Coordinates of C-alpha atoms in Angstrom, one line a residue:
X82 CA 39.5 -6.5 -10.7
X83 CA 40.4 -2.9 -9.6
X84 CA 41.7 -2.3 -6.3
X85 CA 39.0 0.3 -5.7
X86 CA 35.6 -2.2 -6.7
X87 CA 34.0 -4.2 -4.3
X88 CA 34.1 -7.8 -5.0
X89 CA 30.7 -9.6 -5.8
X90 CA 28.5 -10.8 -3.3
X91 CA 26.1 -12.7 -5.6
X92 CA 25.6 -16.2 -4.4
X93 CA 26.5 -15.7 -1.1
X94 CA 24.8 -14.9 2.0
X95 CA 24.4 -11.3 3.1
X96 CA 24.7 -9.9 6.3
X97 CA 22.6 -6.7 7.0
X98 CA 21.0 -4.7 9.2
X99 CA 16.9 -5.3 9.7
X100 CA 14.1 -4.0 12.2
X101 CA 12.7 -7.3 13.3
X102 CA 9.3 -7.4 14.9
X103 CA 10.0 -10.0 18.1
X104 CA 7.1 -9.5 20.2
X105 CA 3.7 -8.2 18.8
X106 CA 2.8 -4.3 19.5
X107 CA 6.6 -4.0 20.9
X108 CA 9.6 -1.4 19.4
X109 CA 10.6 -3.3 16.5
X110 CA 14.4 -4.3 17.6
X111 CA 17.0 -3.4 15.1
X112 CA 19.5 -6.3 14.6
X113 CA 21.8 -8.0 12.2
X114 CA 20.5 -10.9 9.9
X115 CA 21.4 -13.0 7.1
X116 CA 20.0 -12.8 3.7
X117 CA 20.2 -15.8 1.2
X118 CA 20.9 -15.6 -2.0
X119 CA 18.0 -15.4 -4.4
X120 CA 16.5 -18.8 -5.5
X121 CA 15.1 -19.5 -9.0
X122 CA 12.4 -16.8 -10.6
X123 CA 13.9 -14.3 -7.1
X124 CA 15.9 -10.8 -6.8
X125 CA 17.7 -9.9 -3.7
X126 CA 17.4 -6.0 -3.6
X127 CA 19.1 -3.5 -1.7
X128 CA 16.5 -1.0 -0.3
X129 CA 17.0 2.3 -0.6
X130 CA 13.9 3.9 0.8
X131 CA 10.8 2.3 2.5
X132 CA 8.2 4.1 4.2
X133 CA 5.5 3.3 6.5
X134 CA 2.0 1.8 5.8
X135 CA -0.9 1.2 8.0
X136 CA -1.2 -2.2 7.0
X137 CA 2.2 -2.7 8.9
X138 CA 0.9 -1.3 12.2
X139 CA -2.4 -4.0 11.5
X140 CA 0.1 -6.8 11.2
X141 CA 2.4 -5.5 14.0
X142 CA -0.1 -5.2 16.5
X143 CA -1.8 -8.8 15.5
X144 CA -1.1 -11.5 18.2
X145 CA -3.0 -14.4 16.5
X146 CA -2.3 -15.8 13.0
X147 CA -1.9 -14.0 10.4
X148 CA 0.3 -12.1 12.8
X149 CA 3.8 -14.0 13.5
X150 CA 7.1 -13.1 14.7
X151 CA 9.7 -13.2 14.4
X152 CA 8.4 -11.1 11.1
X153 CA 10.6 -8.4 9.1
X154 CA 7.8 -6.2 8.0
X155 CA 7.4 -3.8 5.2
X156 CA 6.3 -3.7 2.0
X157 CA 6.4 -0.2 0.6
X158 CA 9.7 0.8 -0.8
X159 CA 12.7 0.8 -3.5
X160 CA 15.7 -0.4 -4.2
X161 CA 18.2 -1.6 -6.4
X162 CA 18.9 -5.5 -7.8
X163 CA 22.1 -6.8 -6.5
X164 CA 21.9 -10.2 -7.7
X165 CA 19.1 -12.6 -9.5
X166 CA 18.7 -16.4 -9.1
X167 CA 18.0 -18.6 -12.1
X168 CA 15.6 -18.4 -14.7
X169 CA 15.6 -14.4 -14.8
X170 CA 15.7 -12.3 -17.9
X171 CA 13.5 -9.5 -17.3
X172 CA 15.8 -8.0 -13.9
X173 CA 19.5 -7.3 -14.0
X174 CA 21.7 -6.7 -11.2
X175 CA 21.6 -2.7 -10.6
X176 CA 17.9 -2.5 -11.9
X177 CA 15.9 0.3 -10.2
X178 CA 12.6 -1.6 -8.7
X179 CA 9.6 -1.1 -6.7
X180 CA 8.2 -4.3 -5.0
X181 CA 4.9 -5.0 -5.3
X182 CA 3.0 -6.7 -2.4
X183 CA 0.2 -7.8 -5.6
X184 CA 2.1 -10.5 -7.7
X185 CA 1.9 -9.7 -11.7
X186 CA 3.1 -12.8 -13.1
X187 CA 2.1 -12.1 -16.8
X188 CA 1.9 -15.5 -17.9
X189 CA -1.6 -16.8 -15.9
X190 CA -5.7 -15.8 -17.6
X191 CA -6.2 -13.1 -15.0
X192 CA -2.9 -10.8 -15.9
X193 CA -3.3 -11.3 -19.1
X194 CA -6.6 -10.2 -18.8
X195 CA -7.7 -6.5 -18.6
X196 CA -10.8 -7.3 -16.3
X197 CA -8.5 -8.4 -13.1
X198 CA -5.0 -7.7 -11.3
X199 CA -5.6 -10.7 -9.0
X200 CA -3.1 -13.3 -10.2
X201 CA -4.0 -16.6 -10.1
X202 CA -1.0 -18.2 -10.5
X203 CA 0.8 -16.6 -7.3
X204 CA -2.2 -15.8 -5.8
X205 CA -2.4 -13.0 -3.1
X206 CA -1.9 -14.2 0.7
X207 CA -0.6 -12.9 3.7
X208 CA 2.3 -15.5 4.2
X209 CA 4.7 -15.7 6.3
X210 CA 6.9 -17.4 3.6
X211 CA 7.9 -17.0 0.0
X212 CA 5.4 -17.1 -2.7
X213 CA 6.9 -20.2 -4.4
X214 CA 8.7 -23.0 -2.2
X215 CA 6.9 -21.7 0.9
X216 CA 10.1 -20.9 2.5
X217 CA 12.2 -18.1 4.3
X218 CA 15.6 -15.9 2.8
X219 CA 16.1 -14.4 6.7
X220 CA 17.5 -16.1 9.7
X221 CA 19.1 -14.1 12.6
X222 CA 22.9 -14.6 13.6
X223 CA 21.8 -17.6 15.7
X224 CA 20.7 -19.2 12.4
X225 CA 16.8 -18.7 13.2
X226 CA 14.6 -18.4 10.6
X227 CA 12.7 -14.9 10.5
X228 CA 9.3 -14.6 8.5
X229 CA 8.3 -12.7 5.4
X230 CA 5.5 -10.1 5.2
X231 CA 3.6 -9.3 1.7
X232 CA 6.1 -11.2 -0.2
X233 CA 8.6 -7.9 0.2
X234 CA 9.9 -7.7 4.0
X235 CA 11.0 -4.1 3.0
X236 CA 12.3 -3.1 6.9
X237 CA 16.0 -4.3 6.1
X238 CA 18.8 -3.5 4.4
X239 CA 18.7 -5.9 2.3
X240 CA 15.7 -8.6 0.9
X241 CA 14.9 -11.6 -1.6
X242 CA 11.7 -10.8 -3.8
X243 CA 10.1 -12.7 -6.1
X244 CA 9.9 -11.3 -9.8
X245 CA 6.2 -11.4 -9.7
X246 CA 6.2 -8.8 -7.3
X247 CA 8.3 -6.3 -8.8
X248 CA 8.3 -3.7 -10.9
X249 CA 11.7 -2.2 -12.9
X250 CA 11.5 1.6 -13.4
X251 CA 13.5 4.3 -15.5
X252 CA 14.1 7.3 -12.3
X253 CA 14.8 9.5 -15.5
X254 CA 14.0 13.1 -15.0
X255 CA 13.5 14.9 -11.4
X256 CA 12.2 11.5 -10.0
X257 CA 13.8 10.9 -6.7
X258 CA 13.6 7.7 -5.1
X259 CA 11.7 9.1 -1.8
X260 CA 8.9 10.1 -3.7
X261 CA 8.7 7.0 -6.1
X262 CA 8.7 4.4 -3.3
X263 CA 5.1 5.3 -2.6
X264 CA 4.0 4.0 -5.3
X265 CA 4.6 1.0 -4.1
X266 CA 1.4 0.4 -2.0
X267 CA -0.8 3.6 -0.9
X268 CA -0.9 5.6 -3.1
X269 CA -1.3 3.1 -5.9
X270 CA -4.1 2.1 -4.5
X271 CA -6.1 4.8 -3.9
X272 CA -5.6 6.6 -7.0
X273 CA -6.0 3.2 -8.9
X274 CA -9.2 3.3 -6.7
X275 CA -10.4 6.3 -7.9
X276 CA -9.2 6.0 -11.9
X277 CA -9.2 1.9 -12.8
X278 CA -12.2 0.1 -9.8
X279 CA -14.3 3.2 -9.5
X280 CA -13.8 5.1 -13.1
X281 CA -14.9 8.4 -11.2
X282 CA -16.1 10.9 -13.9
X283 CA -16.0 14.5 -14.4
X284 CA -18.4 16.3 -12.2
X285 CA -19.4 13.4 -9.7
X286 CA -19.8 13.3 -6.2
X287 CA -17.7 11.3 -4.4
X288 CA -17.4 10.3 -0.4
X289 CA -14.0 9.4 1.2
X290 CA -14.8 7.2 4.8
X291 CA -11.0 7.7 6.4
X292 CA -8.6 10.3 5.5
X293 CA -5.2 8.8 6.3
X294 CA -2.9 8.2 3.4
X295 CA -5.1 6.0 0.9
X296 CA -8.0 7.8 1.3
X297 CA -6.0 11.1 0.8
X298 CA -5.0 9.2 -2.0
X299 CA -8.1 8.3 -3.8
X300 CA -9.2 12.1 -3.1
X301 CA -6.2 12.9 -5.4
X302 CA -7.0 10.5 -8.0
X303 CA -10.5 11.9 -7.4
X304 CA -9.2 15.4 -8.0
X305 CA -7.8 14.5 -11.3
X306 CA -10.6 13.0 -12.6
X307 CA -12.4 16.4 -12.2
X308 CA -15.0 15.2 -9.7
X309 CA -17.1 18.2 -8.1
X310 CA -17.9 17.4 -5.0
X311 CA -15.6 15.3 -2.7
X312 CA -16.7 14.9 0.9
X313 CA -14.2 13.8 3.3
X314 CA -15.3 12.0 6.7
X315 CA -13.3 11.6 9.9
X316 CA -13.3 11.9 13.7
X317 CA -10.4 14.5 13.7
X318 CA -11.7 18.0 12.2
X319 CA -7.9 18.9 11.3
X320 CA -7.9 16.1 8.6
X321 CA -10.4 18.7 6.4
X322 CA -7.4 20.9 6.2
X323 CA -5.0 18.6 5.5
X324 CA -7.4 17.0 3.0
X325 CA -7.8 20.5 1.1
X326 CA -4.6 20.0 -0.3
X327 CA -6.0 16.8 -2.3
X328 CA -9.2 17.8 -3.6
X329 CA -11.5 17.8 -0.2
X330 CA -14.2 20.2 -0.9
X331 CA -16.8 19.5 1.9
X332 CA -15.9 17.8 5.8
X333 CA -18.0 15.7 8.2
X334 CA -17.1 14.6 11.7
X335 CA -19.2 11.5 12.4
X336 CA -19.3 12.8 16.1
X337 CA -21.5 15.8 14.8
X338 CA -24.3 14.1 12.9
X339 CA -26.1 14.0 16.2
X340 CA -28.9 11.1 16.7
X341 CA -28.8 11.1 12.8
X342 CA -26.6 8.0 11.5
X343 CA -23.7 9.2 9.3
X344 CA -25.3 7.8 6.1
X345 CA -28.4 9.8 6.7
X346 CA -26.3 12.7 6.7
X347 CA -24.7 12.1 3.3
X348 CA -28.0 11.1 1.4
X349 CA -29.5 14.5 2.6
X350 CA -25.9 16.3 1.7
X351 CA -26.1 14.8 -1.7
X352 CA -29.6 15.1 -2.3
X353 CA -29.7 10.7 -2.8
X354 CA -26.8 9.6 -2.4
X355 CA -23.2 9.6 -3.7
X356 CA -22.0 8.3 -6.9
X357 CA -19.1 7.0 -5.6
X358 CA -18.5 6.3 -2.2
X359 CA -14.6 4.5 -0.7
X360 CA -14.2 2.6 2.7
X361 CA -10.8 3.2 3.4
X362 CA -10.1 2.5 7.5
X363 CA -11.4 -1.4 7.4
X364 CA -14.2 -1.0 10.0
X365 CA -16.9 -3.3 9.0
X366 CA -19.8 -0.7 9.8
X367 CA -18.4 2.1 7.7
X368 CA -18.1 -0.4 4.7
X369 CA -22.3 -0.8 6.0
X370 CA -22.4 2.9 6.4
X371 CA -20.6 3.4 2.4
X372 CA -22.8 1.2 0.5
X373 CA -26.4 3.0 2.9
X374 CA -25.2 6.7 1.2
X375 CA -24.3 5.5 -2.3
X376 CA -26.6 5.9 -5.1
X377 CA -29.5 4.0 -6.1
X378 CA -29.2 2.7 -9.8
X379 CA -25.7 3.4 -10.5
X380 CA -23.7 4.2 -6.7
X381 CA -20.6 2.3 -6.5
X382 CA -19.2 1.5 -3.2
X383 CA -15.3 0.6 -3.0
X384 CA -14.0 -1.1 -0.2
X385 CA -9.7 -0.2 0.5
X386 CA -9.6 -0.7 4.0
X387 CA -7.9 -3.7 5.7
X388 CA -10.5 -5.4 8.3
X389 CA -9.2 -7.4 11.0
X390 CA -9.4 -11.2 10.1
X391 CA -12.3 -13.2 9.7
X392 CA -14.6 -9.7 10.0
X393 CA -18.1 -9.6 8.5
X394 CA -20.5 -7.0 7.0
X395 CA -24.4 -7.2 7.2
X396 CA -26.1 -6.3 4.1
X397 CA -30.2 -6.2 3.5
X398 CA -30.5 -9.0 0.6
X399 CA -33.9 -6.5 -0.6
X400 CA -31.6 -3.9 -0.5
X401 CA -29.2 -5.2 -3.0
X402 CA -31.6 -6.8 -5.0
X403 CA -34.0 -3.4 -5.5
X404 CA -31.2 -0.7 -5.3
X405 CA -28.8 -1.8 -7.8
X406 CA -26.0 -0.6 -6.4
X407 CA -22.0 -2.0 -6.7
X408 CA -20.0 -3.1 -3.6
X409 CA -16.7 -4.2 -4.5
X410 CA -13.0 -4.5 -3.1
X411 CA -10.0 -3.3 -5.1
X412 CA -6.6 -4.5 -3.8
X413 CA -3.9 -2.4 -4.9
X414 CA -6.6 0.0 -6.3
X415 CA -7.4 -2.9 -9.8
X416 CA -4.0 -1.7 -11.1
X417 CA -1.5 -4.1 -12.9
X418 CA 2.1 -3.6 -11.0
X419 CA 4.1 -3.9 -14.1
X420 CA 2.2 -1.9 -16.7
X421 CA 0.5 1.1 -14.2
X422 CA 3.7 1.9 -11.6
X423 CA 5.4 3.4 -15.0
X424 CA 2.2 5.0 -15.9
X425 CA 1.9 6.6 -12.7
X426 CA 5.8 7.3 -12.4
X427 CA 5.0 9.3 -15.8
X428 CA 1.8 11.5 -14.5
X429 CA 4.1 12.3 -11.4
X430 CA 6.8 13.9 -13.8
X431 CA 4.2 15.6 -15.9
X432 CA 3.2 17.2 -12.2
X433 CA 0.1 16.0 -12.9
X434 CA 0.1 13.0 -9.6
X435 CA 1.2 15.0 -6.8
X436 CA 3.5 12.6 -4.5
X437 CA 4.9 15.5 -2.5
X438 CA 2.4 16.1 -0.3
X439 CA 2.2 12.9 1.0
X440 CA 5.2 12.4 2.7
X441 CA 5.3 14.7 6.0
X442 CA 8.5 12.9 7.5
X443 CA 12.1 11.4 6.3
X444 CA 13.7 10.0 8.8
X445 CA 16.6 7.8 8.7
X446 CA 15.8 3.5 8.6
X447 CA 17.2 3.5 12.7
X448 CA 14.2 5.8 14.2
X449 CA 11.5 3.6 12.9
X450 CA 10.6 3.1 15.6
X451 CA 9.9 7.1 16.3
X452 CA 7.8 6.3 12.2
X453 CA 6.1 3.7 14.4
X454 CA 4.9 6.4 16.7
X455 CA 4.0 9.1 14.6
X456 CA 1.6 7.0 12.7
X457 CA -0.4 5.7 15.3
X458 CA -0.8 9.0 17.1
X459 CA -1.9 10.4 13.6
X460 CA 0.9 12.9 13.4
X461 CA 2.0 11.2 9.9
X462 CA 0.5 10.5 6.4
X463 CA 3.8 8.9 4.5
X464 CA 7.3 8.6 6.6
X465 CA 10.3 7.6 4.5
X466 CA 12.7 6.0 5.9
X467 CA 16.2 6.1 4.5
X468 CA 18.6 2.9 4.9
X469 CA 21.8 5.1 4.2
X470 CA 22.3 9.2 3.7

């Protein structure tokens, strides 16, 4: 071995620097843990870039199970292999990857089915552990074990992942690593949304409820489809500007529809009803509001957004029975991981799938706690966060 190559650290535990969440709704406190080796069917990666997802600030904020700390969240990013455990052929160390918070096992009925991306084999769950042995790779310096989030845990230098939930990539071209991480969770999902759940066609209408990042997202998937009308709705006016820049022809403000309720508003807007219509903020009453303004005899109503645990919506059983209209969720907007991330990856560098616009911040991975912020005062759509430049 050359004086000048670093020797190998496969096999061996891996001390790193992480953003540990301690106590919930509290500045995530950046320490040093230890990072196992990979087990079988596992990949350690080293991040490279994460960014910042409103499903983390859910989980962060959450008290009561399925919130726990200590947790390492995270799970939109990309990295690079730097080791494998046993029984892996498809990943080799120094593989480009995006993990995947969706497992896509391609061995089970449902991924080798076209009709579902819900594997049945590693099926989706908000676990504190990993998706096989029901264990953890993280334990602080004091040999403590520290919990998983979304089977990825991208918020540290370093993290074990199982090969289910990720994806290897070619970055050939002009693709940079700070745009392609966000495929990993947003805006997968709401362009997935918008081409593979929904199917939007040329010259629909289509209503947006939430315009933060995935809803932004589905209006650019939306966009690309060649929809004609799509009506974005949100409490802050300046989100109509913003959402201009993804396809956003028409605006309403729920705080000026008056005594009218919002759905009201958008039948009479669209002359019936919507033909598509995406809940993407996880309110259980929008989802209510989504499927009142979609169309009868062919609307489809999406549902994206993350409720709090154990919510419910209401629904008139003579409603659904008479109206014939579709209410349905789509995790990780119906896309497979392993097949549509490189689809995606090649619309982006045909500059057809805008990712710039999305990311209004790059900091570096030691002010996430400053990411933290600008999120929840609504000052942010994607932050990337660098673990070393």
């Amino acid at each position: 071995m050359s004086s000048h190559q670093k020797p190998s650290t496969a096999g061996k535990p891996i001390r790193c620097k992480a953003a540990v969440c301690r106590v919930a709704g509290a500045p995530l406190v950046m320490e040093e843990v230890t990072v196992a080796p990979p087990q079988a069917h596992e990949a350690r990666i080293r991040i490279v870039c994460t960014s910042l997802c409103q499903s983390d600030v859910t989980f962060w904020k959450l008290k009561d199970f399925p919130g726990i700390t200590p947790r390492i969240l995270g799970h939109e990013a990309i990295g690079i292999v730097e080791s494998v455990g046993a029984e892996v052929t498809e990943l080799t160390e120094g593989d480009t990857v995006i993990p995947v918070f969706l497992s896509d096992c391609g061995e089970c009925s449902d991924c080798l089915s076209k009709k579902s991306n819900l594997c049945s084999k590693l099926p989706f769950k908000v676990s504190p552990w990993m998706p096989r042995d029901g264990t953890s790779r993280f334990t602080d310096l004091d040999g403590n074990t520290i919990h998983h989030f979304l089977s990825v845990s991208s918020f540290s230098e370093y993290t074990v992942v199982d090969i289910a939930h990720l994806t290897k990539i070619d970055l050939d071209g002009d693709v940079q690593m700070n745009r392609a991480c966000l495929l990993s969770c947003g805006v997968s999902t709401g362009v997935g949304a918008a081409w593979r759940t929904a199917d939007v066609e040329e010259g629909t209408t289509v209503v947006i409820f939430g315009l933060g990042s995935i809803g932004l997202a589905v209006a650019e998937g939306a966009r690309i489809r060649g929809a004609a009308r799509i009506i974005g709705i949100d409490m802050k006016p300046e989100k109509f500007d913003v959402g201009k820049k993804f396809g956003i022809t028409e605006f309403v403000n729920p705080a000026d529809c008056g005594d009218k309720p919002l759905s009201q508003v958008i039948n009479e807007m669209t002359k019936g009803g919507a033909d598509y219509c995406f809940e993407c903020v996880g309110l259980p009453s929008l989802m209510e509001e989504a499927y009142a303004c979609c169309r009868k005899g062919w609307g489809k109503t999406i549902v994206l957004g993350v409720a709090r645990p154990m919510s419910e919506m209401k629904l008139e059983c003579f409603k659904v029975l008479h109206f014939g209209k579709i209410l349905t969720g789509s995790l990780f907007g119906g896309l497979k991981p392993k097949s549509d991330i490189p689809m995606l990856l090649k619309r982006y560098m045909d500059r057809d799938l805008e990712l710039d616009k999305f990311v209004t911040h790059e900091l570096d991975f030691e002010e996430i706690n400053t990411a933290f912020d600008l999120l929840v005062e609504g000052k942010s759509l994607r932050c990337v966060m660098w673990m070393d430049r």
